[in-house]
Short mmCIF file of C-alpha atoms in Angstrom, two decimals:
data_model
loop_
_atom_site.label_atom_id
_atom_site.label_comp_id
_atom_site.label_asym_id
_atom_site.label_seq_id
_atom_site.Cartn_x
_atom_site.Cartn_y
_atom_site.Cartn_z
CA MET A 63 -31.79 -4.83 103.06
CA SER A 64 -34.03 -7.93 103.12
CA THR A 65 -34.78 -10.13 100.12
CA SER A 66 -38.42 -8.99 100.23
CA THR A 67 -37.34 -5.38 100.07
CA GLN A 68 -35.09 -6.08 97.08
CA ARG A 69 -37.93 -7.85 95.34
CA ASN A 70 -40.30 -4.99 96.06
CA VAL A 71 -37.86 -2.40 94.76
CA ALA A 72 -37.33 -4.36 91.54
CA ASP A 73 -41.05 -4.87 91.05
CA LEU A 74 -41.74 -1.24 91.82
CA THR A 75 -39.15 -0.19 89.30
CA ASN A 76 -40.72 -2.34 86.58
CA TRP A 77 -44.18 -1.14 87.49
CA PHE A 78 -43.01 2.45 87.50
CA LEU A 79 -41.39 2.18 84.08
CA ASN A 80 -44.42 0.46 82.64
CA ALA A 81 -46.72 3.08 84.18
CA LYS A 82 -44.55 5.83 82.74
CA ARG A 83 -44.76 4.28 79.29
CA SER A 84 -48.51 3.98 79.62
CA LEU A 85 -48.76 7.73 80.00
CA ASN A 86 -47.89 7.95 76.32
CA SER A 87 -51.57 7.11 75.84
CA VAL A 88 -52.16 10.82 76.29
CA THR A 89 -51.46 11.11 72.55
CA TYR A 90 -54.41 8.80 71.94
CA CYS A 91 -56.63 11.03 74.03
CA THR A 92 -55.32 14.11 72.28
CA ARG A 93 -56.06 12.55 68.92
CA GLY A 94 -59.53 11.60 70.14
CA ASN A 95 -60.20 15.19 71.20
CA GLU A 96 -59.01 16.38 67.80
CA ILE A 97 -61.44 14.00 66.11
CA ILE A 98 -64.29 15.26 68.29
CA THR A 99 -63.41 18.89 67.64
CA THR A 100 -63.22 18.28 63.90
CA THR A 101 -66.50 16.37 63.91
CA ARG A 102 -68.22 19.03 66.00
CA ASN A 103 -67.03 21.81 63.69
CA SER A 104 -68.01 19.76 60.67
CA LEU A 105 -71.43 19.20 62.19
CA ILE A 106 -71.84 22.96 62.55
CA ASP A 107 -70.82 23.42 58.91
CA ALA A 108 -73.17 20.63 57.90
CA SER A 109 -76.04 22.26 59.79
CA ILE A 110 -75.38 25.53 57.98
CA MET A 111 -75.21 23.75 54.62
CA SER A 112 -78.38 21.88 55.53
CA SER A 113 -80.32 25.07 56.19
CA ARG A 114 -79.02 26.73 53.06
CA ALA A 115 -79.56 23.69 50.86
CA SER A 116 -83.12 23.17 52.13
CA PHE A 117 -83.95 26.82 51.51
CA LEU A 118 -82.34 26.85 48.07
CA GLN A 119 -83.87 23.53 47.03
CA SER A 120 -87.33 24.74 48.03
CA GLY A 121 -86.82 27.97 46.10
CA ILE A 122 -85.54 26.09 43.06
CA LYS A 123 -88.60 23.85 43.15
CA ASP A 124 -90.97 26.83 43.22
CA GLU A 125 -89.03 28.66 40.52
CA LEU A 126 -88.95 25.53 38.37
CA LYS A 127 -92.76 25.43 38.42
CA LEU A 128 -92.82 28.97 37.04
CA LEU A 129 -90.32 28.06 34.30
CA GLN A 130 -92.32 24.94 33.41
CA THR A 131 -95.54 26.95 33.23
CA ALA A 132 -93.94 29.61 31.04
CA ASN A 133 -92.39 26.95 28.81
CA SER A 134 -95.74 25.18 28.49
CA VAL A 135 -97.45 28.44 27.50
CA MET A 136 -94.83 29.19 24.85
CA GLU A 137 -94.92 25.61 23.54
CA ASN A 138 -98.72 25.88 23.24
CA GLN A 139 -98.40 29.21 21.43
CA ARG A 140 -95.93 27.70 19.02
CA GLU A 141 -98.08 24.61 18.47
CA LEU A 142 -101.19 26.75 17.91
CA ALA A 143 -99.31 28.89 15.39
CA ARG A 144 -98.14 25.73 13.62
CA LYS A 145 -101.70 24.35 13.47
CA ASP A 146 -102.98 27.65 12.07
CA PHE A 147 -100.19 27.59 9.50
CA GLN A 148 -100.95 23.98 8.55
CA ASN A 149 -104.63 24.84 8.17
CA SER A 150 -103.69 27.79 5.98
CA LEU A 151 -101.40 25.56 3.91
CA GLY A 152 -104.27 23.12 3.47
CA MET A 153 -106.57 25.88 2.22
CA LEU A 154 -103.81 27.22 -0.03
CA ASP A 155 -103.25 23.76 -1.50
CA GLU A 156 -106.97 23.39 -2.17
CA ALA A 157 -107.18 26.85 -3.74
CA ASP A 158 -104.05 26.23 -5.82
CA GLN A 159 -105.34 22.85 -6.97
CA ARG A 160 -108.67 24.44 -7.92
CA LEU A 161 -106.85 27.15 -9.87
CA ASP A 162 -104.69 24.57 -11.67
CA GLU A 163 -107.77 22.53 -12.56
CA THR A 164 -109.50 25.66 -13.83
CA LEU A 165 -106.48 26.66 -15.91
CA ALA A 166 -106.24 23.11 -17.27
CA THR A 167 -109.87 23.38 -18.36
CA LEU A 168 -109.09 26.68 -20.08
CA ARG A 169 -106.16 25.01 -21.89
CA ARG A 170 -108.45 22.27 -23.15
CA THR A 171 -111.13 24.70 -24.29
CA GLU A 172 -110.40 25.83 -27.84
CA VAL A 173 -111.73 29.18 -29.05
CA GLU A 174 -114.03 28.65 -32.04
CA GLY A 175 -112.30 29.79 -35.19
CA ALA A 176 -115.52 31.49 -36.29
CA PHE A 177 -114.93 34.22 -33.71
CA SER A 178 -111.54 35.08 -35.17
CA ALA A 179 -112.94 34.97 -38.69
CA VAL A 180 -115.64 37.42 -37.73
CA GLU A 181 -113.15 39.78 -36.10
CA GLY A 182 -110.66 39.39 -38.90
CA THR A 183 -107.88 38.51 -36.40
CA GLY A 184 -107.60 34.83 -37.05
CA GLU A 185 -104.35 33.51 -38.40
CA GLU A 186 -104.48 30.54 -40.70
CA GLY A 187 -103.32 27.35 -39.03
CA GLN A 188 -103.21 28.85 -35.51
CA GLN A 189 -105.69 27.55 -32.97
CA ARG A 190 -106.30 29.57 -29.84
CA CYS A 191 -107.60 28.36 -26.47
CA LEU A 192 -109.07 30.19 -23.49
CA TYR A 193 -105.75 29.93 -21.61
CA ASP A 194 -104.28 32.37 -24.15
CA PHE A 195 -106.31 35.08 -22.40
CA VAL A 196 -104.95 34.22 -18.92
CA ASP A 197 -102.67 36.71 -17.15
CA GLU A 198 -99.77 34.35 -16.44
CA ASP A 199 -97.60 37.08 -14.94
CA GLY A 200 -100.31 37.97 -12.44
CA ILE A 201 -100.68 34.33 -11.38
CA GLU A 202 -96.93 33.81 -11.04
CA ASN A 203 -96.58 37.03 -9.05
CA LEU A 204 -99.31 35.94 -6.65
CA LYS A 205 -97.77 32.50 -6.20
CA SER A 206 -94.35 34.08 -5.67
CA GLN A 207 -95.80 36.27 -2.93
CA LEU A 208 -97.34 33.22 -1.27
CA LYS A 209 -94.06 31.33 -1.45
CA GLY A 210 -92.29 34.31 0.13
CA VAL A 211 -94.68 34.56 3.08
CA ILE A 212 -94.56 30.77 3.61
CA ASP A 213 -90.77 30.98 3.75
CA GLN A 214 -91.09 33.80 6.29
CA VAL A 215 -93.41 31.69 8.45
CA GLN A 216 -90.98 28.78 8.43
CA GLU A 217 -88.00 31.05 9.10
CA THR A 218 -89.82 32.72 12.02
CA ASP A 219 -90.68 29.31 13.47
CA GLU A 220 -87.08 28.12 13.13
CA VAL A 221 -85.75 31.24 14.86
CA PHE A 222 -88.16 30.79 17.77
CA GLU A 223 -87.34 27.08 17.88
CA SER A 224 -83.62 27.87 18.18
CA HIS A 225 -84.40 29.80 21.39
CA LEU A 226 -87.22 27.68 22.82
CA ASP A 227 -85.68 24.22 22.36
CA PRO A 228 -82.55 24.95 24.48
CA PHE A 229 -84.85 26.43 27.13
CA THR A 230 -86.96 23.26 27.08
CA VAL A 231 -83.86 21.06 27.32
CA LEU A 232 -82.53 23.16 30.21
CA ILE A 233 -85.82 22.82 32.10
CA ALA A 234 -85.77 19.06 31.54
CA SER A 235 -82.19 18.94 32.86
CA ILE A 236 -83.12 20.98 35.95
CA THR A 237 -86.16 18.78 36.54
CA GLU A 238 -84.09 15.62 36.26
CA SER A 239 -81.37 16.98 38.56
CA LEU A 240 -83.92 18.11 41.14
CA SER A 241 -85.63 14.72 41.00
CA SER A 242 -82.26 13.00 41.45
CA LEU A 243 -81.50 15.15 44.50
CA SER A 244 -84.93 14.43 45.95
CA LYS A 245 -84.36 10.67 45.67
CA LYS A 246 -81.16 10.91 47.71
CA SER A 247 -81.10 11.24 51.50
CA ALA A 248 -81.96 14.76 52.53
CA ILE A 249 -79.21 16.78 54.18
CA PRO A 250 -81.17 17.24 57.44
CA ASP A 251 -81.42 13.45 57.76
CA LEU A 252 -77.68 13.11 57.23
CA VAL A 253 -76.99 15.78 59.85
CA ILE A 254 -79.22 13.97 62.32
CA ALA A 255 -77.38 10.74 61.52
CA ILE A 256 -74.07 12.34 62.55
CA ARG A 257 -75.21 13.34 66.04
CA PRO A 258 -75.24 9.78 67.50
CA SER A 259 -71.75 9.26 66.08
CA LEU A 260 -70.58 12.44 67.78
CA GLU A 261 -72.19 11.38 71.04
CA LEU A 262 -70.47 7.99 70.77
CA MET A 263 -67.13 9.73 70.17
CA GLU A 264 -67.70 11.94 73.19
CA GLU A 265 -68.47 8.87 75.26
CA HIS A 266 -65.26 7.20 74.08
CA ALA A 267 -63.30 10.36 74.84
CA SER A 268 -64.78 10.55 78.32
CA VAL A 269 -63.89 6.92 79.07
CA MET A 270 -60.41 7.41 77.58
CA ALA A 271 -59.89 10.44 79.81
CA SER A 272 -60.95 8.43 82.86
CA LEU A 273 -58.67 5.58 81.88
CA LEU A 274 -55.78 8.01 81.32
CA GLU A 275 -56.48 9.54 84.70
CA SER A 276 -56.34 6.10 86.32
CA LEU A 277 -53.01 5.47 84.56
CA ALA A 278 -51.72 8.78 85.89
CA LYS A 279 -52.81 7.87 89.43
CA HIS A 280 -51.15 4.48 89.06
CA TYR A 281 -47.99 6.22 87.88
CA ASP A 282 -48.07 8.57 90.87
CA LEU A 283 -48.60 5.69 93.26
CA CYS A 284 -45.76 3.71 91.66
CA SER A 285 -43.49 6.74 91.96
CA LEU A 286 -44.45 7.22 95.59
CA ALA A 287 -43.94 3.56 96.45
CA LEU A 288 -40.60 3.46 94.66
CA LYS A 289 -39.37 6.52 96.51
CA ARG A 290 -40.58 5.03 99.81
CA ALA A 291 -38.75 1.80 99.15
CA GLU A 292 -35.56 3.61 98.14
CA SER A 293 -35.75 5.86 101.22
CA HIS A 294 -36.08 2.88 103.52
CA ASP A 295 -33.19 1.22 101.77
CA GLY A 296 -30.99 4.31 102.10
CA GLY A 297 -32.08 5.27 105.60
CA ILE A 298 -33.95 8.33 104.39
CA PRO A 299 -36.78 9.23 106.70
CA SER A 300 -40.24 8.71 105.26
CA GLN A 301 -42.35 11.70 104.26
CA GLU A 302 -45.56 12.58 105.96
CA GLY A 303 -48.46 10.64 104.51
CA ASP A 304 -46.37 7.65 103.46
CA PRO A 305 -47.57 4.27 104.79
CA GLU A 306 -45.66 3.42 107.93
CA THR A 307 -47.02 0.10 109.00
CA GLU A 308 -46.17 -3.15 107.39
CA GLU A 309 -49.85 -3.70 106.77
CA ASP A 310 -50.20 -0.40 104.91
CA ILE A 311 -47.18 -1.19 102.82
CA ALA A 312 -48.51 -4.63 102.04
CA ASN A 313 -51.91 -3.23 101.02
CA MET A 314 -50.28 -0.60 98.79
CA LEU A 315 -48.10 -3.19 97.11
CA ALA A 316 -51.11 -5.41 96.55
CA VAL A 317 -52.99 -2.55 94.83
CA LEU A 318 -49.96 -1.65 92.75
CA GLU A 319 -49.44 -5.24 91.76
CA LYS A 320 -53.09 -5.57 90.74
CA ASP A 321 -53.10 -2.28 88.78
CA ALA A 322 -49.77 -3.07 87.17
CA GLY A 323 -51.30 -6.21 85.72
CA GLU A 324 -54.10 -4.12 84.17
CA VAL A 325 -51.98 -1.29 82.69
CA ASP A 326 -51.52 -2.95 79.32
CA ASP A 327 -55.22 -3.76 79.13
CA VAL A 328 -56.10 -0.15 79.91
CA VAL A 329 -53.68 1.11 77.28
CA ASN A 330 -55.13 -1.35 74.78
CA GLU A 331 -58.66 -0.24 75.63
CA ILE A 332 -57.70 3.41 75.09
CA LYS A 333 -56.16 2.45 71.76
CA GLU A 334 -59.19 0.38 70.79
CA ARG A 335 -61.54 3.22 71.65
CA LEU A 336 -59.40 5.58 69.56
CA ASP A 337 -59.53 3.09 66.69
CA GLU A 338 -63.31 3.06 66.98
CA MET A 339 -63.33 6.85 66.98
CA GLU A 340 -61.09 6.86 63.91
CA ALA A 341 -63.41 4.42 62.15
CA THR A 342 -66.45 6.41 63.17
CA GLY A 343 -64.67 9.57 62.07
CA ILE A 344 -64.13 8.07 58.63
CA LEU A 345 -67.84 7.26 58.38
CA VAL A 346 -68.70 10.75 59.58
CA GLU A 347 -66.26 12.20 57.07
CA ARG A 348 -67.93 10.27 54.30
CA THR A 349 -71.31 11.46 55.46
CA LEU A 350 -70.02 15.02 55.58
CA GLN A 351 -68.64 14.52 52.09
CA ASP A 352 -72.10 13.40 50.97
CA ILE A 353 -73.57 16.50 52.59
CA GLY A 354 -70.99 18.66 50.86
CA ASP A 355 -71.63 16.95 47.53
CA HIS A 356 -75.35 17.44 47.99
CA TYR A 357 -74.89 21.09 48.86
CA ARG A 358 -72.58 21.66 45.90
CA ALA A 359 -75.09 19.91 43.65
CA VAL A 360 -77.77 22.30 44.90
CA LEU A 361 -75.48 25.25 44.18
CA ALA A 362 -74.80 23.88 40.68
CA LEU A 363 -78.53 23.47 40.20
CA LEU A 364 -78.99 27.06 41.35
CA GLU A 365 -76.57 28.16 38.63
CA LYS A 366 -78.67 26.26 36.12
CA MET A 367 -81.74 27.98 37.48
CA HIS A 368 -80.11 31.39 36.98
CA GLU A 369 -79.35 30.32 33.42
CA GLY A 370 -82.98 29.25 33.04
CA GLN A 371 -84.21 32.63 34.28
CA SER A 372 -82.02 34.41 31.75
CA SER A 373 -83.23 32.05 29.05
CA LEU A 374 -86.83 32.73 30.11
CA VAL A 375 -86.35 36.46 29.57
CA ASP A 376 -84.89 35.81 26.12
CA CYS A 377 -87.64 33.32 25.20
CA THR A 378 -90.35 35.72 26.40
CA ILE A 379 -89.00 38.41 24.08
CA GLN A 380 -88.70 35.90 21.24
CA SER A 381 -92.22 34.62 21.94
CA LYS A 382 -93.75 38.08 21.60
CA ASP A 383 -91.79 38.67 18.40
CA PHE A 384 -92.79 35.22 17.13
CA MET A 385 -96.50 35.76 17.77
CA GLN A 386 -96.42 39.24 16.21
CA LYS A 387 -94.66 38.01 13.07
CA GLN A 388 -96.84 34.92 12.77
CA ASN A 389 -100.01 37.00 13.14
CA ASP A 390 -98.73 39.35 10.44
CA ASN A 391 -97.82 36.39 8.23
CA GLN A 392 -101.22 34.76 8.78
CA ARG A 393 -102.91 38.04 7.84
CA VAL A 394 -100.86 38.23 4.62
CA ILE A 395 -101.59 34.56 3.86
CA ALA A 396 -105.32 35.20 4.35
CA GLU A 397 -105.14 38.18 1.97
CA ARG A 398 -103.21 36.23 -0.67
CA LEU A 399 -105.55 33.26 -0.23
CA ASP A 400 -108.51 35.53 -0.84
CA GLU A 401 -106.79 36.88 -3.96
CA LEU A 402 -106.08 33.34 -5.15
CA GLN A 403 -109.69 32.30 -4.61
CA ARG A 404 -111.02 35.41 -6.36
CA LEU A 405 -108.59 34.84 -9.23
CA THR A 406 -109.79 31.26 -9.55
CA ASP A 407 -113.40 32.43 -9.41
CA HIS A 408 -112.61 34.93 -12.16
CA TYR A 409 -111.24 32.25 -14.48
CA VAL A 410 -114.06 29.88 -13.59
CA LEU A 411 -116.49 32.61 -14.57
CA PHE A 412 -114.38 33.26 -17.66
CA GLY A 413 -114.88 29.68 -18.75
CA ASP A 414 -118.55 29.89 -17.88
CA ALA A 415 -118.83 33.18 -19.74
CA TYR A 416 -117.33 31.56 -22.84
CA ASP A 417 -119.97 28.85 -22.70
CA ALA A 418 -122.54 31.59 -22.23
CA LEU A 419 -121.05 33.32 -25.26
CA LEU A 420 -121.55 30.21 -27.35
CA VAL A 421 -125.11 29.94 -26.10
CA GLU A 422 -125.61 33.64 -26.87
CA VAL A 423 -124.37 33.07 -30.42
CA GLY A 424 -126.85 30.24 -30.74
CA ARG A 425 -129.62 32.48 -29.45
CA ARG A 426 -128.72 35.21 -31.90
CA ILE A 427 -128.61 32.74 -34.75
CA THR A 428 -132.07 31.59 -33.76
CA VAL A 429 -133.34 35.16 -33.56
CA GLN A 430 -131.77 36.02 -36.90
CA ARG A 431 -133.38 33.00 -38.45
CA GLN A 432 -136.69 34.07 -36.99
CA LYS A 433 -136.19 37.56 -38.42
CA ASP A 434 -135.27 36.13 -41.81
CA ALA A 435 -138.37 33.95 -41.75
CA ILE A 436 -140.55 36.91 -40.88
CA ILE A 437 -138.97 38.99 -43.65
CA GLN A 438 -139.40 36.22 -46.22
CA GLU A 439 -142.99 35.70 -45.17
CA ALA A 440 -143.67 39.45 -45.34
CA LEU A 441 -142.06 39.74 -48.77
CA ALA A 442 -144.08 36.78 -50.00
CA GLN A 443 -147.31 38.37 -48.77
CA ILE A 444 -146.32 41.66 -50.40
CA ASP A 445 -145.66 39.86 -53.67
CA MET A 446 -149.12 38.29 -53.47
CA LEU A 447 -150.69 41.66 -52.73
CA ASN A 448 -148.75 43.28 -55.57
CA GLU A 449 -149.88 40.58 -58.00
CA ARG A 450 -153.52 41.02 -56.98
CA ASP A 451 -153.10 44.80 -57.04
CA LEU A 452 -151.59 44.64 -60.53
CA ASN A 453 -154.53 42.59 -61.83
CA GLU A 454 -157.05 44.96 -60.35
CA ARG A 455 -155.17 47.98 -61.76
CA GLU A 456 -155.20 46.41 -65.22
CA GLN A 457 -158.89 45.67 -64.91
CA PHE A 458 -159.55 49.32 -63.86
CA ARG A 459 -157.61 50.70 -66.82
CA SER A 460 -159.41 48.31 -69.11
CA GLU A 461 -162.83 49.47 -67.96
CA TYR A 462 -162.24 53.18 -67.46
CA GLY A 463 -158.93 54.07 -69.02
CA ASP A 464 -160.40 55.15 -72.34
CA PHE A 465 -162.66 57.59 -70.66
CA LEU A 466 -160.12 59.25 -68.41
CA PRO A 467 -157.64 61.75 -69.75
CA SER A 468 -154.04 60.75 -69.14
CA ASP A 469 -153.16 63.92 -67.35
CA ILE A 470 -155.88 63.68 -64.78
CA TRP A 471 -153.55 61.47 -62.62
CA PRO A 472 -150.14 60.84 -63.94
CA GLY A 473 -149.61 57.92 -61.55
CA LEU A 474 -152.65 56.06 -62.78
CA SER A 475 -150.52 53.79 -64.91
CA ASP A 476 -147.75 53.21 -62.30
CA PRO A 477 -147.08 49.59 -61.28
CA PRO A 478 -147.53 48.44 -57.63
CA GLY A 479 -144.72 49.57 -55.28
CA ALA A 480 -141.82 47.15 -54.67
CA TYR A 481 -140.25 46.58 -51.20
CA THR A 482 -136.78 45.53 -50.04
CA VAL A 483 -135.39 44.82 -46.47
CA GLN A 484 -131.94 46.23 -45.81
CA ARG A 485 -129.75 46.04 -42.63
CA MET A 486 -128.98 49.39 -41.11
CA ASP A 487 -125.58 48.31 -39.61
CA ALA A 488 -122.90 45.98 -40.86
CA TRP A 489 -122.81 42.96 -38.51
CA GLU A 490 -122.21 39.27 -38.77
CA ILE A 491 -122.95 36.33 -36.51
CA PRO A 492 -120.15 33.70 -36.17
CA GLU A 493 -121.03 30.47 -37.86
CA ILE A 494 -120.88 28.14 -34.87
CA LYS A 495 -121.89 24.54 -35.31
CA GLN A 496 -125.08 23.59 -33.57
CA GLY A 497 -123.32 20.71 -31.82
CA VAL A 498 -120.82 23.10 -30.22
CA ILE A 499 -123.65 25.30 -28.97
CA GLU A 500 -125.55 22.34 -27.59
CA ASN A 501 -122.44 21.13 -25.71
CA ALA A 502 -122.03 24.59 -24.19
CA MET A 503 -125.67 24.57 -23.10
CA THR A 504 -125.17 21.15 -21.52
CA ARG A 505 -122.08 22.32 -19.59
CA ARG A 506 -123.87 25.43 -18.35
CA ALA A 507 -126.85 23.43 -17.20
CA ALA A 508 -124.58 21.00 -15.33
CA ALA A 509 -122.61 23.84 -13.74
CA ILE A 510 -125.76 25.62 -12.64
CA SER A 511 -127.26 22.47 -11.13
CA SER A 512 -124.04 21.69 -9.21
CA GLY A 513 -123.47 25.29 -8.16
CA VAL A 514 -119.84 25.15 -9.31
CA ARG A 515 -120.06 28.28 -11.40
CA GLN A 516 -122.50 30.28 -9.35
CA PHE A 517 -120.81 32.94 -7.19
#
């Protein structure tokens, strides 16, 4: 065997072994196909999650609007009820203050002792006032009823608040979560972003397959050339299709030598493309993780929405109960307020009536004095008439008495008739000082002009 043949056999052997080792790159291609398959399946899953998430997110958004509207209506109902209650409290405070002021006036107004003296009920050393005639139990009972209904209003509001506030907080949480999801990249955009990565992987896999195929061809050619060289060296006849001419052999060796020098580069390229696929796969995996996180967040938000729907049902029931109770409470407050105002009016009129009583006493005193004056004047005139009558009677008897028999008129010598004025019933007028009466008249005039005591 020639030196050239020995060299060729040695080179062919090295090339063959190197080509055989290069075929291990099939594991790179297999791994690349696995990455593509995983990515493709993940893309399908992501597309499904995208459709579901978009549908659910749209439904959650629409349902949230309904919850927000319902919550707003109930909040307005509660606020309106609170305003009505505050207005009622304001009117109650005014009415209560007016009653207290009226009662304070009654405490300061002493009952004239002359009234008790007339009735014979006065106790020595004890001074009464108008407040002594006030029904304290009735006032306390009315105020107790008002306190009870006010407590009921506050309790009803607190019960409704305990249901409505968590519902409001839940809606705020859902709104915030939905807003946070909306600010993030939408799932469809993420799915679209994966497609170029998958296409790039498929391109790498296609090139890797071509490169692996070229390595396989190189291996086959090395194997063929090595067998040809060994057959020539051992006198084995060449197979059909083997290069026979020296020129063919030289050309084949030149190709093998050239390809052998590129085997490592091809293997490295396959490895590099796999590395790129791995890196891209990691990015895709992260994107898929983001899609999954987004989808799970939508599902969690859906659970919150279900909770919100249940809470809405509960709040709706509580709202109806709240409005019914508050309307009933407002009706009771209005009734008690009317009673309080009428009670105050009664005691205002009581104080006014007492002043009127003092004025009436003054009027009666005046009338009695007028009667007494008339009586005294009448008696004086009668006395004058009697005196004149007596003189004329004496003059008549002096002129004609001696000529008239005494039995002709037994009453001829009677004196003039005397008169007395006597009360038919026993009554007395309290001795009220004129200054007290004048003060009462002044108060009544002021009350009438201001309209305070006119109802």
